Amino acid sequence: MMPSLLLDNPSLARTSIAPARRRAGAAARLAARLARGATFLAAAALLAPAGPAQAQSRQPNIIRDAEIETLMRDYTRPIFKAAGLQQQNIQVVLVGSDSFNAFVADGRRIFINTGALKQSKVPNEIIGVLAHETGHIAGGHLSNMRQQLETAQTASIVAMLLAAGGVAAGAASGANMGGAAAGAVMAPQEVIRRTLLSYQRGQEASADQAAVKYLTATKQSAKGMLTTFERFQNDQMFLSQRIDPYVLSHPMATERIALLTEMAKKSPYYDAKDSPSLQARHDMMRAKLVGFTQPPDSVSRTYPRSDTSMPARYARAISGYRFGSIPDALNQIDSLIAEQPNNPYFYELKGQALLEAGRAREAVPPLRRAVALSNGNPLIRMLLGQALVANEDKASMDEAVRELTFSLQREPSSPAGWRYLAMAYGRKGDIPNADLASAQAAFMSGDFRLSRELATRARNGFKLGTPGWLKADDIVNYKPPVDRNARSKRAGQ
């Protein structure tokens, strides 16, 4: 809800006795406040949830997993190609939240909740969601929304000033404006808010159409999108009698289903099915998420002992190493490896289980095998580097530095990776590089003061102009962006 500008601006309360000069000053101050208020309006329009299910009691975490991220890339590769975005290096980011949701925050990343992955029964459901978000990126909707917000900000200031002028005139004439004045001030803001939301609903419809186009171009069905919207329709049923569809950022699910059904059935691939191999990978992904995110009793209910499928065994093995007996969990993992000896993620799981059990030396061989089978996946190589560092064998530190350096070239924003690289350099006795890696870890964690201190120490240990000296010097001279909110808050104290 927008703040009450009328009651919160004392200058307006004095307009009945103020001369015209004072009213002009009040109008100018109000204009400045409205400019700030329009920013709030923009945020409200962009962040308004489609329903109460999207509310989170705590900030969700970003999830990193080599297997799931590889599957998401395989899901999106043909979609990005159909949209002409294959050269844009768009990433799919996993958000640790149980709600069924996905969104685009910029033109480079699609965020999808792990809850959506767990709830989807077939790959086509998630592919449809990713195709929809791709439609937002290809359509330039975020840039267009920013232009709409700029227009709304200007219109907001003009409309509110006119309303404020009406308040001043009414007060000067002695009329009791009261609630009518507040309504005059707030009414233009409500119109503008609804206009923005209407524009956003239009973007959603456009993204739906684009998604069907991409799915048809890649010979895939839009049935998965229909399943998703039917889920949303069920969530909205209890609200449908008391919700105003014009204050939603998305169209009502019933409308979307009707329009999408008409478009989807025109596709010659409406009845196309996901391949068995893709379905199998999807099932393994869901089992992995359940195993890692659910307590043992929940895992047992979802995948009881009577279920001998590979996804069920995968989930139980993960849950077993996290909460049960490591030897028993390792036996379960070994049985999976025996059945699929070329699956890199089973070896990764074994190495992770051993590493977290304090058996770093034993974790190294399966992680090396996982690296080889995954074509050098950087996340797995980082885990191998971690195991080599935890091994505390000085003879392994050169390999640890090599693995961690490679992985950090592709995953440079990982503070943990930089910390392990610092430990590897420290055990080699290479203190300048250890300090530099520690500085980069602090930098990626947002601790710019500590990163500058460590980089200064590292710079003193390198020869002038060498690569290490230049990297340290960049950190020393980095100026973090100013937190405008914090600055405004300090100014108001």
Short mmCIF file of C-alpha atoms in Angstrom, two decimals, residues 9-463:
data_model
loop_
_atom_site.label_atom_id
_atom_site.label_comp_id
_atom_site.label_asym_id
_atom_site.label_seq_id
_atom_site.Cartn_x
_atom_site.Cartn_y
_atom_site.Cartn_z
CA ASN A 9 2.93 16.12 4.87
CA PRO A 10 2.39 18.83 7.49
CA SER A 11 2.73 21.63 4.97
CA LEU A 12 -0.57 20.63 3.40
CA ALA A 13 -2.35 20.91 6.72
CA ARG A 14 -1.43 24.62 6.85
CA THR A 15 -2.51 25.57 3.31
CA SER A 16 -5.69 27.32 4.48
CA ILE A 17 -3.62 30.14 5.97
CA ALA A 18 -0.50 29.87 3.80
CA PRO A 19 0.20 32.40 1.07
CA ALA A 20 0.70 31.27 -2.53
CA ARG A 21 4.50 31.19 -2.09
CA ARG A 22 4.19 28.66 0.74
CA ARG A 23 1.79 26.57 -1.34
CA ALA A 24 4.30 26.52 -4.17
CA GLY A 25 6.99 25.32 -1.79
CA ALA A 26 4.67 22.64 -0.46
CA ALA A 27 3.95 21.51 -4.01
CA ALA A 28 7.65 21.24 -4.77
CA ARG A 29 8.26 19.20 -1.63
CA LEU A 30 5.31 16.99 -2.50
CA ALA A 31 6.70 16.48 -5.99
CA ALA A 32 9.97 15.27 -4.49
CA ARG A 33 8.10 12.89 -2.19
CA LEU A 34 6.02 11.59 -5.08
CA ALA A 35 9.15 10.88 -7.09
CA ARG A 36 10.28 8.66 -4.22
CA GLY A 37 6.77 7.22 -3.90
CA ALA A 38 6.75 6.25 -7.57
CA THR A 39 9.76 4.05 -6.88
CA PHE A 40 7.72 2.21 -4.29
CA LEU A 41 4.90 1.89 -6.82
CA ALA A 42 7.29 0.39 -9.33
CA ALA A 43 8.49 -2.18 -6.83
CA ALA A 44 4.93 -3.02 -5.85
CA ALA A 45 3.92 -3.55 -9.45
CA LEU A 46 6.86 -5.81 -10.19
CA LEU A 47 6.90 -7.79 -6.97
CA ALA A 48 3.20 -8.21 -6.24
CA PRO A 49 2.67 -11.97 -5.79
CA ALA A 50 0.09 -13.80 -7.85
CA GLY A 51 -1.22 -15.52 -4.72
CA PRO A 52 -0.51 -16.19 -1.07
CA ALA A 53 1.30 -19.44 -1.85
CA GLN A 54 4.28 -17.45 -3.11
CA ALA A 55 4.95 -15.84 0.27
CA GLN A 56 8.05 -17.16 2.00
CA SER A 57 8.69 -17.12 5.73
CA ARG A 58 12.44 -16.91 5.20
CA GLN A 59 14.80 -15.87 2.47
CA PRO A 60 15.30 -18.77 0.06
CA ASN A 61 18.75 -20.10 -0.80
CA ILE A 62 20.40 -20.46 -4.18
CA ILE A 63 20.95 -24.18 -4.88
CA ARG A 64 23.92 -25.40 -6.90
CA ASP A 65 23.96 -28.94 -8.28
CA ALA A 66 25.85 -30.25 -11.31
CA GLU A 67 23.26 -32.87 -12.26
CA ILE A 68 20.21 -30.60 -12.07
CA GLU A 69 21.91 -27.67 -13.76
CA THR A 70 23.01 -29.93 -16.61
CA LEU A 71 19.41 -31.13 -17.02
CA MET A 72 18.13 -27.53 -17.05
CA ARG A 73 20.64 -26.66 -19.79
CA ASP A 74 19.41 -29.63 -21.82
CA TYR A 75 15.80 -28.46 -21.30
CA THR A 76 16.53 -24.89 -22.38
CA ARG A 77 19.06 -25.39 -25.19
CA PRO A 78 16.49 -26.03 -27.97
CA ILE A 79 14.15 -23.38 -26.53
CA PHE A 80 16.89 -20.72 -26.52
CA LYS A 81 17.80 -21.68 -30.08
CA ALA A 82 14.18 -21.30 -31.23
CA ALA A 83 14.05 -17.89 -29.52
CA GLY A 84 17.33 -16.76 -31.10
CA LEU A 85 19.03 -16.55 -27.70
CA GLN A 86 21.52 -19.39 -27.96
CA GLN A 87 24.47 -16.95 -27.91
CA GLN A 88 23.25 -15.00 -24.86
CA ASN A 89 24.67 -17.31 -22.15
CA ILE A 90 21.39 -17.34 -20.23
CA GLN A 91 21.55 -19.30 -16.97
CA VAL A 92 18.88 -21.17 -15.06
CA VAL A 93 19.26 -20.51 -11.32
CA LEU A 94 17.76 -22.91 -8.77
CA VAL A 95 15.99 -21.28 -5.82
CA GLY A 96 15.47 -23.32 -2.64
CA SER A 97 11.75 -22.72 -2.19
CA ASP A 98 8.88 -25.21 -2.06
CA SER A 99 6.41 -23.03 -3.96
CA PHE A 100 5.74 -23.61 -7.65
CA ASN A 101 7.20 -20.51 -9.23
CA ALA A 102 9.68 -19.17 -11.77
CA PHE A 103 10.65 -15.65 -12.77
CA VAL A 104 13.12 -13.53 -14.70
CA ALA A 105 14.96 -10.78 -12.83
CA ASP A 106 17.18 -9.62 -15.69
CA GLY A 107 17.95 -10.59 -19.26
CA ARG A 108 20.53 -13.21 -18.32
CA ARG A 109 18.98 -15.48 -15.67
CA ILE A 110 15.84 -17.52 -15.26
CA PHE A 111 15.10 -18.35 -11.63
CA ILE A 112 13.08 -21.47 -10.90
CA ASN A 113 12.03 -22.80 -7.51
CA THR A 114 13.01 -26.32 -6.51
CA GLY A 115 9.37 -26.72 -5.48
CA ALA A 116 8.38 -26.46 -9.14
CA LEU A 117 10.90 -29.16 -10.04
CA LYS A 118 9.67 -31.48 -7.29
CA GLN A 119 5.99 -30.99 -8.10
CA SER A 120 6.32 -31.45 -11.86
CA LYS A 121 5.65 -35.01 -12.94
CA VAL A 122 6.99 -34.79 -16.50
CA PRO A 123 9.78 -32.76 -18.12
CA ASN A 124 7.29 -31.02 -20.39
CA GLU A 125 5.82 -29.12 -17.43
CA ILE A 126 9.16 -27.54 -16.57
CA ILE A 127 10.12 -27.04 -20.21
CA GLY A 128 6.87 -25.13 -20.67
CA VAL A 129 7.66 -22.91 -17.68
CA LEU A 130 11.17 -22.26 -19.01
CA ALA A 131 9.76 -21.50 -22.47
CA HIS A 132 7.41 -18.93 -20.92
CA GLU A 133 10.27 -17.19 -19.07
CA THR A 134 12.30 -17.29 -22.28
CA GLY A 135 9.44 -15.42 -23.92
CA HIS A 136 9.89 -12.62 -21.39
CA ILE A 137 13.61 -12.36 -22.19
CA ALA A 138 13.18 -12.55 -25.97
CA GLY A 139 10.38 -9.98 -25.82
CA GLY A 140 12.50 -7.50 -23.88
CA HIS A 141 9.75 -7.25 -21.30
CA LEU A 142 11.98 -6.11 -18.45
CA SER A 143 13.34 -3.20 -20.49
CA ASN A 144 9.84 -2.33 -21.66
CA MET A 145 8.57 -2.43 -18.08
CA ARG A 146 11.25 0.01 -17.01
CA GLN A 147 10.07 2.42 -19.73
CA GLN A 148 6.49 2.04 -18.54
CA LEU A 149 7.59 2.78 -14.98
CA GLU A 150 9.39 5.91 -16.06
CA THR A 151 6.22 7.08 -17.77
CA ALA A 152 4.19 6.16 -14.70
CA GLN A 153 6.55 8.12 -12.48
CA THR A 154 6.03 11.30 -14.49
CA ALA A 155 2.28 10.79 -14.70
CA SER A 156 2.18 10.07 -10.98
CA ILE A 157 3.86 13.36 -10.09
CA VAL A 158 1.60 15.41 -12.36
CA ALA A 159 -1.61 13.69 -11.25
CA MET A 160 -0.76 13.92 -7.58
CA LEU A 161 0.22 17.59 -7.83
CA LEU A 162 -3.12 18.34 -9.47
CA ALA A 163 -4.87 16.47 -6.67
CA ALA A 164 -2.82 18.34 -4.07
CA GLY A 165 -3.78 21.61 -5.75
CA GLY A 166 -7.41 20.62 -5.33
CA VAL A 167 -6.80 19.94 -1.65
CA ALA A 168 -5.21 23.38 -1.20
CA ALA A 169 -8.02 25.15 -3.02
CA GLY A 170 -10.65 23.34 -1.00
CA ALA A 171 -8.93 24.16 2.26
CA ALA A 172 -8.58 27.82 1.28
CA SER A 173 -12.32 28.03 0.58
CA GLY A 174 -13.04 26.62 4.00
CA ALA A 175 -14.54 23.39 2.69
CA ASN A 176 -14.13 20.24 4.78
CA MET A 177 -12.27 18.07 2.23
CA GLY A 178 -11.14 15.33 4.67
CA GLY A 179 -11.57 11.88 3.19
CA ALA A 180 -12.52 13.30 -0.20
CA ALA A 181 -9.12 14.99 -0.40
CA ALA A 182 -7.34 11.77 0.50
CA GLY A 183 -9.33 10.00 -2.18
CA ALA A 184 -8.35 12.68 -4.70
CA VAL A 185 -4.69 12.19 -3.87
CA MET A 186 -4.81 8.39 -3.92
CA ALA A 187 -7.13 7.87 -6.91
CA PRO A 188 -4.55 8.75 -9.61
CA GLN A 189 -2.01 6.44 -7.98
CA GLU A 190 -4.52 3.59 -8.06
CA VAL A 191 -5.27 4.23 -11.73
CA ILE A 192 -1.55 4.23 -12.53
CA ARG A 193 -0.99 1.05 -10.50
CA ARG A 194 -3.77 -0.70 -12.37
CA THR A 195 -2.40 0.54 -15.69
CA LEU A 196 1.02 -0.94 -14.88
CA LEU A 197 -0.51 -4.22 -13.78
CA SER A 198 -2.60 -4.33 -16.95
CA TYR A 199 0.59 -3.83 -18.97
CA GLN A 200 2.27 -6.65 -17.04
CA ARG A 201 -0.69 -8.97 -17.65
CA GLY A 202 -0.28 -8.20 -21.35
CA GLN A 203 3.36 -9.22 -21.11
CA GLU A 204 2.36 -12.51 -19.50
CA ALA A 205 -0.04 -13.26 -22.35
CA SER A 206 2.69 -12.39 -24.85
CA ALA A 207 5.14 -14.73 -23.10
CA ASP A 208 2.53 -17.53 -23.21
CA GLN A 209 2.17 -17.11 -26.95
CA ALA A 210 5.93 -17.05 -27.44
CA ALA A 211 6.30 -20.22 -25.35
CA VAL A 212 3.85 -22.12 -27.55
CA LYS A 213 5.74 -20.90 -30.60
CA TYR A 214 9.07 -22.15 -29.19
CA LEU A 215 7.60 -25.49 -28.16
CA THR A 216 6.11 -26.00 -31.61
CA ALA A 217 9.41 -25.08 -33.27
CA THR A 218 11.18 -27.71 -31.15
CA LYS A 219 8.47 -30.35 -31.78
CA GLN A 220 7.30 -30.35 -28.17
CA SER A 221 3.83 -30.15 -26.65
CA ALA A 222 2.31 -27.28 -24.70
CA LYS A 223 0.34 -29.71 -22.52
CA GLY A 224 2.80 -29.17 -19.69
CA MET A 225 1.97 -25.47 -19.64
CA LEU A 226 -1.71 -26.33 -19.41
CA THR A 227 -1.01 -28.61 -16.44
CA THR A 228 0.84 -25.76 -14.73
CA PHE A 229 -1.98 -23.29 -15.25
CA GLU A 230 -4.52 -25.83 -14.04
CA ARG A 231 -2.47 -26.03 -10.86
CA PHE A 232 -2.64 -22.25 -10.55
CA GLN A 233 -6.38 -22.39 -11.20
CA ASN A 234 -6.84 -24.76 -8.27
CA ASP A 235 -4.82 -22.42 -6.06
CA GLN A 236 -6.96 -19.46 -7.10
CA MET A 237 -10.35 -21.15 -6.71
CA PHE A 238 -10.79 -20.13 -3.07
CA LEU A 239 -9.94 -16.53 -3.99
CA SER A 240 -11.97 -16.24 -7.17
CA GLN A 241 -15.09 -14.87 -5.47
CA ARG A 242 -13.32 -12.03 -3.67
CA ILE A 243 -10.31 -11.12 -5.79
CA ASP A 244 -10.18 -8.18 -8.20
CA PRO A 245 -8.58 -9.50 -11.41
CA TYR A 246 -7.42 -5.98 -12.27
CA VAL A 247 -5.00 -5.84 -9.32
CA LEU A 248 -3.17 -9.03 -10.32
CA SER A 249 0.20 -8.99 -12.08
CA HIS A 250 -0.80 -12.16 -14.02
CA PRO A 251 -4.02 -13.02 -15.86
CA MET A 252 -6.50 -15.22 -14.00
CA ALA A 253 -5.64 -18.89 -14.55
CA THR A 254 -9.04 -19.61 -16.11
CA GLU A 255 -8.37 -17.00 -18.81
CA ARG A 256 -4.89 -18.32 -19.49
CA ILE A 257 -6.11 -21.90 -19.77
CA ALA A 258 -8.81 -20.94 -22.26
CA LEU A 259 -6.40 -18.97 -24.47
CA LEU A 260 -3.57 -21.49 -24.14
CA THR A 261 -5.78 -24.48 -24.92
CA GLU A 262 -6.83 -22.88 -28.17
CA MET A 263 -3.21 -22.16 -29.15
CA ALA A 264 -1.78 -25.47 -27.95
CA LYS A 265 -4.28 -27.65 -29.81
CA LYS A 266 -3.35 -26.01 -33.10
CA SER A 267 0.17 -27.43 -32.79
CA PRO A 268 0.85 -30.70 -34.66
CA TYR A 269 2.90 -31.75 -31.62
CA TYR A 270 0.12 -31.37 -29.06
CA ASP A 271 0.23 -35.10 -28.25
CA ALA A 272 4.03 -35.39 -28.30
CA LYS A 273 5.58 -37.14 -25.30
CA ASP A 274 8.89 -36.65 -23.55
CA SER A 275 11.49 -39.27 -24.44
CA PRO A 276 11.93 -42.14 -21.93
CA SER A 277 15.53 -41.11 -21.28
CA LEU A 278 14.53 -37.52 -20.51
CA GLN A 279 11.72 -38.72 -18.26
CA ALA A 280 14.18 -40.95 -16.40
CA ARG A 281 16.53 -38.00 -15.78
CA HIS A 282 13.59 -35.89 -14.62
CA ASP A 283 12.55 -38.60 -12.16
CA MET A 284 16.10 -38.81 -10.82
CA MET A 285 16.21 -35.05 -10.37
CA ARG A 286 12.99 -35.06 -8.35
CA ALA A 287 14.26 -37.93 -6.21
CA LYS A 288 17.52 -36.11 -5.58
CA LEU A 289 15.72 -32.98 -4.43
CA VAL A 290 13.47 -34.97 -2.12
CA GLY A 291 16.45 -36.83 -0.68
CA PHE A 292 18.39 -33.65 0.01
CA THR A 293 15.56 -31.39 1.16
CA GLN A 294 13.13 -33.62 3.06
CA PRO A 295 13.46 -35.32 6.46
CA PRO A 296 13.81 -39.13 6.51
CA ASP A 297 10.17 -39.84 7.35
CA SER A 298 9.02 -37.73 4.41
CA VAL A 299 11.49 -39.47 2.10
CA SER A 300 10.19 -42.84 3.31
CA ARG A 301 6.60 -41.84 2.57
CA THR A 302 7.44 -40.61 -0.91
CA TYR A 303 9.79 -43.51 -1.70
CA PRO A 304 8.90 -46.49 0.53
CA ARG A 305 11.13 -49.56 0.73
CA SER A 306 8.67 -51.40 -1.48
CA ASP A 307 9.63 -49.04 -4.32
CA THR A 308 12.74 -50.55 -5.90
CA SER A 309 12.98 -48.11 -8.80
CA MET A 310 16.26 -46.29 -9.33
CA PRO A 311 14.84 -42.86 -8.35
CA ALA A 312 13.53 -44.34 -5.08
CA ARG A 313 16.88 -45.97 -4.32
CA TYR A 314 18.64 -42.69 -5.19
CA ALA A 315 16.49 -40.69 -2.77
CA ARG A 316 16.94 -43.25 0.03
CA ALA A 317 20.71 -43.40 -0.48
CA ILE A 318 20.95 -39.60 -0.22
CA SER A 319 18.75 -39.53 2.86
CA GLY A 320 20.72 -42.42 4.34
CA TYR A 321 24.08 -40.66 4.16
CA ARG A 322 22.60 -37.42 5.49
CA PHE A 323 20.70 -38.89 8.44
CA GLY A 324 21.55 -42.56 8.80
CA SER A 325 24.46 -44.96 8.62
CA ILE A 326 27.30 -43.98 6.29
CA PRO A 327 28.31 -47.63 5.63
CA ASP A 328 24.72 -48.52 4.75
CA ALA A 329 24.39 -45.45 2.52
CA LEU A 330 27.67 -46.29 0.76
CA ASN A 331 26.37 -49.80 0.05
CA GLN A 332 23.25 -48.28 -1.49
CA ILE A 333 25.34 -45.91 -3.61
CA ASP A 334 27.62 -48.76 -4.71
CA SER A 335 24.58 -50.72 -5.88
CA LEU A 336 23.54 -47.72 -8.00
CA ILE A 337 27.06 -47.50 -9.46
CA ALA A 338 27.02 -51.20 -10.26
CA GLU A 339 23.82 -50.70 -12.25
CA GLN A 340 24.97 -47.52 -14.02
CA PRO A 341 28.80 -47.50 -13.93
CA ASN A 342 29.04 -44.48 -16.24
CA ASN A 343 26.77 -42.18 -14.24
CA PRO A 344 29.05 -39.38 -12.96
CA TYR A 345 26.58 -38.21 -10.33
CA PHE A 346 26.62 -41.49 -8.43
CA TYR A 347 30.39 -41.17 -8.04
CA GLU A 348 29.93 -37.52 -7.07
CA LEU A 349 27.43 -38.58 -4.39
CA LYS A 350 29.81 -41.23 -3.06
CA GLY A 351 32.67 -38.74 -2.89
CA GLN A 352 30.48 -36.16 -1.15
CA ALA A 353 29.25 -38.71 1.40
CA LEU A 354 32.81 -39.79 2.20
CA LEU A 355 34.08 -36.21 2.38
CA GLU A 356 31.34 -35.10 4.75
CA ALA A 357 32.00 -38.20 6.87
CA GLY A 358 35.58 -37.03 7.37
CA ARG A 359 37.05 -39.61 4.98
CA ALA A 360 38.60 -37.16 2.51
CA ARG A 361 41.33 -39.51 1.29
CA GLU A 362 38.71 -42.11 0.28
CA ALA A 363 36.59 -39.41 -1.38
CA VAL A 364 39.25 -38.48 -3.93
CA PRO A 365 39.08 -41.57 -6.26
CA PRO A 366 35.28 -41.48 -6.83
CA LEU A 367 35.42 -37.71 -7.35
CA ARG A 368 38.20 -38.09 -9.90
CA ARG A 369 35.99 -40.62 -11.69
CA ALA A 370 33.03 -38.22 -11.52
CA VAL A 371 35.15 -35.45 -13.07
CA ALA A 372 36.20 -37.73 -15.92
CA LEU A 373 32.66 -38.96 -16.64
CA SER A 374 31.15 -35.44 -16.47
CA ASN A 375 33.65 -33.98 -18.95
CA GLY A 376 35.20 -31.86 -16.23
CA ASN A 377 32.10 -30.28 -14.72
CA PRO A 378 33.41 -27.28 -12.74
CA LEU A 379 31.21 -27.90 -9.69
CA ILE A 380 32.47 -31.47 -9.42
CA ARG A 381 36.06 -30.35 -9.95
CA MET A 382 35.58 -27.86 -7.14
CA LEU A 383 34.39 -30.68 -4.88
CA LEU A 384 37.44 -32.73 -5.87
CA GLY A 385 39.67 -29.77 -5.02
CA GLN A 386 37.97 -29.50 -1.65
CA ALA A 387 38.61 -33.20 -0.96
CA LEU A 388 42.27 -32.83 -1.95
CA VAL A 389 42.68 -29.89 0.44
CA ALA A 390 40.90 -31.73 3.25
CA ASN A 391 43.26 -34.65 2.63
CA GLU A 392 46.07 -32.50 4.11
CA ASP A 393 48.65 -34.29 1.97
CA LYS A 394 51.13 -31.71 0.72
CA ALA A 395 51.80 -33.87 -2.31
CA SER A 396 48.16 -33.34 -3.35
CA MET A 397 48.22 -29.53 -3.14
CA ASP A 398 49.42 -28.98 -6.72
CA GLU A 399 46.48 -31.03 -7.97
CA ALA A 400 44.15 -29.18 -5.60
CA VAL A 401 45.33 -25.80 -6.92
CA ARG A 402 44.87 -27.02 -10.50
CA GLU A 403 41.33 -28.31 -9.92
CA LEU A 404 40.20 -25.29 -7.93
CA THR A 405 41.74 -22.79 -10.35
CA PHE A 406 39.99 -24.47 -13.27
CA SER A 407 36.63 -24.53 -11.53
CA LEU A 408 36.92 -20.91 -10.33
CA GLN A 409 37.60 -19.74 -13.87
CA ARG A 410 34.06 -20.92 -14.64
CA GLU A 411 32.52 -20.31 -11.21
CA PRO A 412 34.33 -17.16 -10.02
CA SER A 413 31.57 -16.06 -7.62
CA SER A 414 32.05 -19.00 -5.23
CA PRO A 415 33.49 -17.79 -1.89
CA ALA A 416 33.97 -21.39 -0.73
CA GLY A 417 36.04 -22.21 -3.80
CA TRP A 418 38.34 -19.26 -3.16
CA ARG A 419 38.69 -20.23 0.50
CA TYR A 420 39.78 -23.75 -0.38
CA LEU A 421 42.20 -22.36 -2.96
CA ALA A 422 43.65 -20.12 -0.23
CA MET A 423 44.15 -23.18 2.00
CA ALA A 424 45.84 -25.09 -0.83
CA TYR A 425 48.25 -22.23 -1.47
CA GLY A 426 48.88 -21.89 2.27
CA ARG A 427 49.85 -25.54 2.58
CA LYS A 428 52.20 -25.08 -0.36
CA GLY A 429 53.81 -22.15 1.48
CA ASP A 430 52.73 -19.68 -1.24
CA ILE A 431 51.55 -16.91 1.09
CA PRO A 432 50.97 -14.10 -1.48
CA ASN A 433 48.64 -16.30 -3.54
CA ALA A 434 46.98 -17.56 -0.35
CA ASP A 435 46.30 -13.95 0.70
CA LEU A 436 45.03 -13.10 -2.79
CA ALA A 437 42.62 -16.07 -2.81
CA SER A 438 41.42 -15.11 0.68
CA ALA A 439 40.86 -11.55 -0.54
CA GLN A 440 38.79 -12.86 -3.44
CA ALA A 441 36.76 -15.02 -1.06
CA ALA A 442 36.01 -11.97 1.11
CA PHE A 443 35.21 -9.92 -1.98
CA MET A 444 32.71 -12.49 -3.27
CA SER A 445 31.12 -12.58 0.18
CA GLY A 446 30.63 -8.80 0.09
CA ASP A 447 33.14 -8.03 2.85
CA PHE A 448 34.97 -5.32 0.93
CA ARG A 449 36.89 -3.98 3.92
CA LEU A 450 38.45 -7.37 4.67
CA SER A 451 39.08 -8.06 0.99
CA ARG A 452 40.96 -4.77 0.69
CA GLU A 453 43.10 -5.54 3.73
CA LEU A 454 43.99 -9.02 2.45
CA ALA A 455 44.61 -7.76 -1.08
CA THR A 456 46.94 -5.05 0.26
CA ARG A 457 48.95 -7.71 2.06
CA ALA A 458 48.95 -9.92 -1.04
CA ARG A 459 50.06 -7.04 -3.27
CA ASN A 460 53.06 -6.44 -1.06
CA GLY A 461 54.12 -10.06 -1.60
CA PHE A 462 54.07 -9.93 -5.43
CA LYS A 463 56.51 -8.28 -7.76
#
